[in-house]
GROMACS .gro file of C-alpha atoms in nm:
model
  198
    1UNK     CA    1  -2.068  -8.311  -7.800
    2UNK     CA    2  -1.706  -8.219  -7.847
    3UNK     CA    3  -1.440  -8.495  -7.849
    4UNK     CA    4  -1.235  -8.532  -7.527
    5UNK     CA    5  -0.882  -8.386  -7.498
    6UNK     CA    6  -0.714  -8.715  -7.570
    7UNK     CA    7  -0.895  -8.769  -7.895
    8UNK     CA    8  -0.815  -8.416  -8.007
    9UNK     CA    9  -0.453  -8.455  -7.919
   10UNK     CA   10  -0.429  -8.777  -8.124
   11UNK     CA   11  -0.575  -8.588  -8.416
   12UNK     CA   12  -0.352  -8.292  -8.371
   13UNK     CA   13  -0.052  -8.535  -8.370
   14UNK     CA   14  -0.171  -8.637  -8.721
   15UNK     CA   15  -0.138  -8.260  -8.816
   16UNK     CA   16  -0.503  -8.193  -8.766
   17UNK     CA   17  -0.501  -7.804  -8.731
   18UNK     CA   18  -0.877  -7.798  -8.656
   19UNK     CA   19  -0.834  -8.044  -8.362
   20UNK     CA   20  -0.556  -7.840  -8.217
   21UNK     CA   21  -0.763  -7.529  -8.262
   22UNK     CA   22  -1.045  -7.690  -8.050
   23UNK     CA   23  -0.776  -7.766  -7.769
   24UNK     CA   24  -0.672  -7.390  -7.803
   25UNK     CA   25  -1.023  -7.283  -7.748
   26UNK     CA   26  -1.079  -7.525  -7.474
   27UNK     CA   27  -0.761  -7.434  -7.277
   28UNK     CA   28  -0.659  -7.089  -7.391
   29UNK     CA   29  -0.834  -6.914  -7.090
   30UNK     CA   30  -0.655  -7.139  -6.830
   31UNK     CA   31  -0.308  -7.096  -6.990
   32UNK     CA   32  -0.361  -6.719  -7.018
   33UNK     CA   33  -0.476  -6.701  -6.659
   34UNK     CA   34  -0.169  -6.894  -6.563
   35UNK     CA   35   0.065  -6.665  -6.738
   36UNK     CA   36  -0.104  -6.355  -6.605
   37UNK     CA   37  -0.081  -6.483  -6.249
   38UNK     CA   38   0.293  -6.556  -6.297
   39UNK     CA   39   0.390  -6.227  -6.485
   40UNK     CA   40   0.140  -5.982  -6.353
   41UNK     CA   41   0.094  -5.807  -6.694
   42UNK     CA   42  -0.212  -5.871  -6.925
   43UNK     CA   43  -0.046  -5.787  -7.256
   44UNK     CA   44   0.260  -6.005  -7.176
   45UNK     CA   45   0.036  -6.290  -7.073
   46UNK     CA   46  -0.128  -6.266  -7.409
   47UNK     CA   47   0.200  -6.301  -7.583
   48UNK     CA   48   0.310  -6.593  -7.367
   49UNK     CA   49  -0.024  -6.759  -7.443
   50UNK     CA   50   0.066  -6.752  -7.814
   51UNK     CA   51   0.414  -6.888  -7.720
   52UNK     CA   52   0.283  -7.171  -7.524
   53UNK     CA   53   0.048  -7.293  -7.801
   54UNK     CA   54   0.310  -7.249  -8.068
   55UNK     CA   55   0.543  -7.467  -7.860
   56UNK     CA   56   0.267  -7.730  -7.804
   57UNK     CA   57   0.209  -7.737  -8.186
   58UNK     CA   58   0.579  -7.762  -8.247
   59UNK     CA   59   0.592  -8.056  -7.999
   60UNK     CA   60   0.274  -8.215  -8.115
   61UNK     CA   61   0.466  -8.553  -8.177
   62UNK     CA   62   0.453  -8.615  -7.805
   63UNK     CA   63   0.245  -8.899  -7.679
   64UNK     CA   64   0.022  -8.792  -7.396
   65UNK     CA   65  -0.221  -8.984  -7.165
   66UNK     CA   66  -0.574  -8.876  -7.250
   67UNK     CA   67  -0.637  -8.677  -6.940
   68UNK     CA   68  -0.292  -8.512  -6.921
   69UNK     CA   69  -0.309  -8.258  -7.223
   70UNK     CA   70  -0.393  -7.957  -6.983
   71UNK     CA   71  -0.113  -8.047  -6.729
   72UNK     CA   72   0.133  -8.087  -7.017
   73UNK     CA   73   0.033  -7.735  -7.138
   74UNK     CA   74   0.079  -7.593  -6.793
   75UNK     CA   75   0.427  -7.750  -6.798
   76UNK     CA   76   0.500  -7.565  -7.130
   77UNK     CA   77   0.366  -7.254  -6.968
   78UNK     CA   78   0.591  -7.287  -6.674
   79UNK     CA   79   0.885  -7.314  -6.901
   80UNK     CA   80   0.777  -7.014  -7.109
   81UNK     CA   81   0.724  -6.800  -6.805
   82UNK     CA   82   1.065  -6.898  -6.669
   83UNK     CA   83   1.227  -6.800  -7.007
   84UNK     CA   84   1.032  -6.457  -6.995
   85UNK     CA   85   1.180  -6.396  -6.651
   86UNK     CA   86   1.525  -6.456  -6.777
   87UNK     CA   87   1.462  -6.231  -7.086
   88UNK     CA   88   1.331  -5.957  -6.860
   89UNK     CA   89   1.649  -5.958  -6.637
   90UNK     CA   90   1.878  -5.948  -6.949
   91UNK     CA   91   1.671  -5.661  -7.101
   92UNK     CA   92   1.670  -5.472  -6.764
   93UNK     CA   93   2.048  -5.509  -6.765
   94UNK     CA   94   2.102  -5.400  -7.107
   95UNK     CA   95   1.876  -5.097  -7.053
   96UNK     CA   96   2.083  -5.004  -6.743
   97UNK     CA   97   2.400  -4.984  -6.973
   98UNK     CA   98   2.217  -4.747  -7.220
   99UNK     CA   99   2.222  -4.360  -7.169
  100UNK     CA  100   1.892  -4.222  -7.011
  101UNK     CA  101   1.627  -4.101  -7.257
  102UNK     CA  102   1.455  -3.772  -7.213
  103UNK     CA  103   1.139  -3.814  -7.015
  104UNK     CA  104   0.813  -3.803  -7.200
  105UNK     CA  105   0.458  -3.792  -7.094
  106UNK     CA  106   0.312  -4.156  -7.049
  107UNK     CA  107  -0.018  -4.217  -7.216
  108UNK     CA  108  -0.291  -4.308  -6.961
  109UNK     CA  109  -0.439  -4.653  -6.974
  110UNK     CA  110  -0.801  -4.677  -7.053
  111UNK     CA  111  -0.869  -4.973  -6.855
  112UNK     CA  112  -0.855  -4.880  -6.482
  113UNK     CA  113  -0.981  -5.218  -6.372
  114UNK     CA  114  -0.690  -5.372  -6.564
  115UNK     CA  115  -0.441  -5.156  -6.399
  116UNK     CA  116  -0.591  -5.246  -6.061
  117UNK     CA  117  -0.563  -5.616  -6.135
  118UNK     CA  118  -0.202  -5.577  -6.247
  119UNK     CA  119  -0.117  -5.379  -5.930
  120UNK     CA  120  -0.271  -5.640  -5.696
  121UNK     CA  121  -0.115  -5.921  -5.895
  122UNK     CA  122   0.235  -5.748  -5.862
  123UNK     CA  123   0.180  -5.749  -5.487
  124UNK     CA  124   0.107  -6.109  -5.489
  125UNK     CA  125   0.388  -6.194  -5.709
  126UNK     CA  126   0.639  -5.985  -5.494
  127UNK     CA  127   0.543  -6.225  -5.210
  128UNK     CA  128   0.572  -6.524  -5.439
  129UNK     CA  129   0.898  -6.430  -5.573
  130UNK     CA  130   1.047  -6.469  -5.229
  131UNK     CA  131   1.006  -6.834  -5.253
  132UNK     CA  132   1.255  -7.060  -5.458
  133UNK     CA  133   1.139  -7.092  -5.819
  134UNK     CA  134   1.068  -7.461  -5.789
  135UNK     CA  135   0.830  -7.398  -5.497
  136UNK     CA  136   0.673  -7.115  -5.675
  137UNK     CA  137   0.586  -7.349  -5.982
  138UNK     CA  138   0.435  -7.610  -5.760
  139UNK     CA  139   0.231  -7.370  -5.546
  140UNK     CA  140   0.089  -7.189  -5.840
  141UNK     CA  141  -0.014  -7.496  -6.010
  142UNK     CA  142  -0.176  -7.656  -5.700
  143UNK     CA  143  -0.322  -7.368  -5.510
  144UNK     CA  144  -0.415  -7.125  -5.797
  145UNK     CA  145  -0.505  -7.357  -6.073
  146UNK     CA  146  -0.620  -7.653  -5.848
  147UNK     CA  147  -0.422  -7.924  -6.030
  148UNK     CA  148  -0.383  -8.249  -5.849
  149UNK     CA  149  -0.036  -8.371  -5.726
  150UNK     CA  150  -0.027  -8.615  -6.012
  151UNK     CA  151  -0.109  -8.356  -6.267
  152UNK     CA  152   0.159  -8.116  -6.138
  153UNK     CA  153   0.406  -8.405  -6.149
  154UNK     CA  154   0.323  -8.450  -6.505
  155UNK     CA  155   0.351  -8.072  -6.594
  156UNK     CA  156   0.680  -8.032  -6.425
  157UNK     CA  157   0.809  -8.377  -6.494
  158UNK     CA  158   0.895  -8.448  -6.130
  159UNK     CA  159   0.777  -8.721  -5.884
  160UNK     CA  160   0.460  -8.684  -5.684
  161UNK     CA  161   0.656  -8.698  -5.358
  162UNK     CA  162   0.850  -8.396  -5.479
  163UNK     CA  163   0.534  -8.195  -5.557
  164UNK     CA  164   0.414  -8.274  -5.196
  165UNK     CA  165   0.730  -8.158  -5.032
  166UNK     CA  166   0.779  -7.843  -5.246
  167UNK     CA  167   0.415  -7.743  -5.196
  168UNK     CA  168   0.449  -7.795  -4.809
  169UNK     CA  169   0.756  -7.579  -4.794
  170UNK     CA  170   0.603  -7.309  -5.011
  171UNK     CA  171   0.302  -7.292  -4.782
  172UNK     CA  172   0.506  -7.274  -4.473
  173UNK     CA  173   0.725  -6.990  -4.606
  174UNK     CA  174   0.407  -6.799  -4.732
  175UNK     CA  175   0.262  -6.834  -4.382
  176UNK     CA  176   0.572  -6.694  -4.228
  177UNK     CA  177   0.574  -6.396  -4.482
  178UNK     CA  178   0.203  -6.308  -4.417
  179UNK     CA  179   0.121  -6.406  -4.058
  180UNK     CA  180  -0.237  -6.348  -3.962
  181UNK     CA  181  -0.346  -6.227  -4.304
  182UNK     CA  182  -0.625  -6.467  -4.348
  183UNK     CA  183  -0.504  -6.552  -4.695
  184UNK     CA  184  -0.564  -6.916  -4.788
  185UNK     CA  185  -0.272  -7.111  -4.908
  186UNK     CA  186  -0.453  -7.431  -4.975
  187UNK     CA  187  -0.633  -7.522  -5.296
  188UNK     CA  188  -1.015  -7.565  -5.325
  189UNK     CA  189  -0.951  -7.931  -5.412
  190UNK     CA  190  -0.751  -7.981  -5.082
  191UNK     CA  191  -1.009  -7.799  -4.883
  192UNK     CA  192  -1.278  -8.024  -5.017
  193UNK     CA  193  -1.078  -8.347  -4.934
  194UNK     CA  194  -0.997  -8.252  -4.558
  195UNK     CA  195  -1.186  -8.471  -4.327
  196UNK     CA  196  -1.277  -8.313  -3.977
  197UNK     CA  197  -1.116  -8.480  -3.695
  198UNK     CA  198  -1.356  -8.649  -3.445
   0.00000   0.00000   0.00000
């Protein structure tokens, strides 16, 4: 039986790379999926995954409650993604200032499935991009990754009430953007907690 996150984190804080490696193995898929869902590109998500865990290792002196390691990693990932968006904008602006290169044939991607995933994710991200960034962050963590309000509050370092209000506004705006689409904007956790009215 592997130790819990809190135990592994305490060991990692003492420079135990093996304990940190176990945390990576345990949470890498979740953080990778988070990055992909925010960026919409598999290869960039892989790069950002590395950046998130590198930053976590760099900040390993931080004390965390035993059950808050994953929410804290989501918080780091949120900031890494935010920085990536800024970098992309700066890079795009710099490219606009350069002379246009001669067109060359693009190599075909061998993974059609990945292209389909990326295309669909880009469509979803274009809708999500119409929300304010703060609402996007809360919506993604609550609805896509099923974090509790408390865990999102830890990840983003904001009060629980702020999480609730941002999530409510995000859902309302998404319903307006996609009326009658049948898309769910609630998390699995919230649907399970709903009590039918008598």
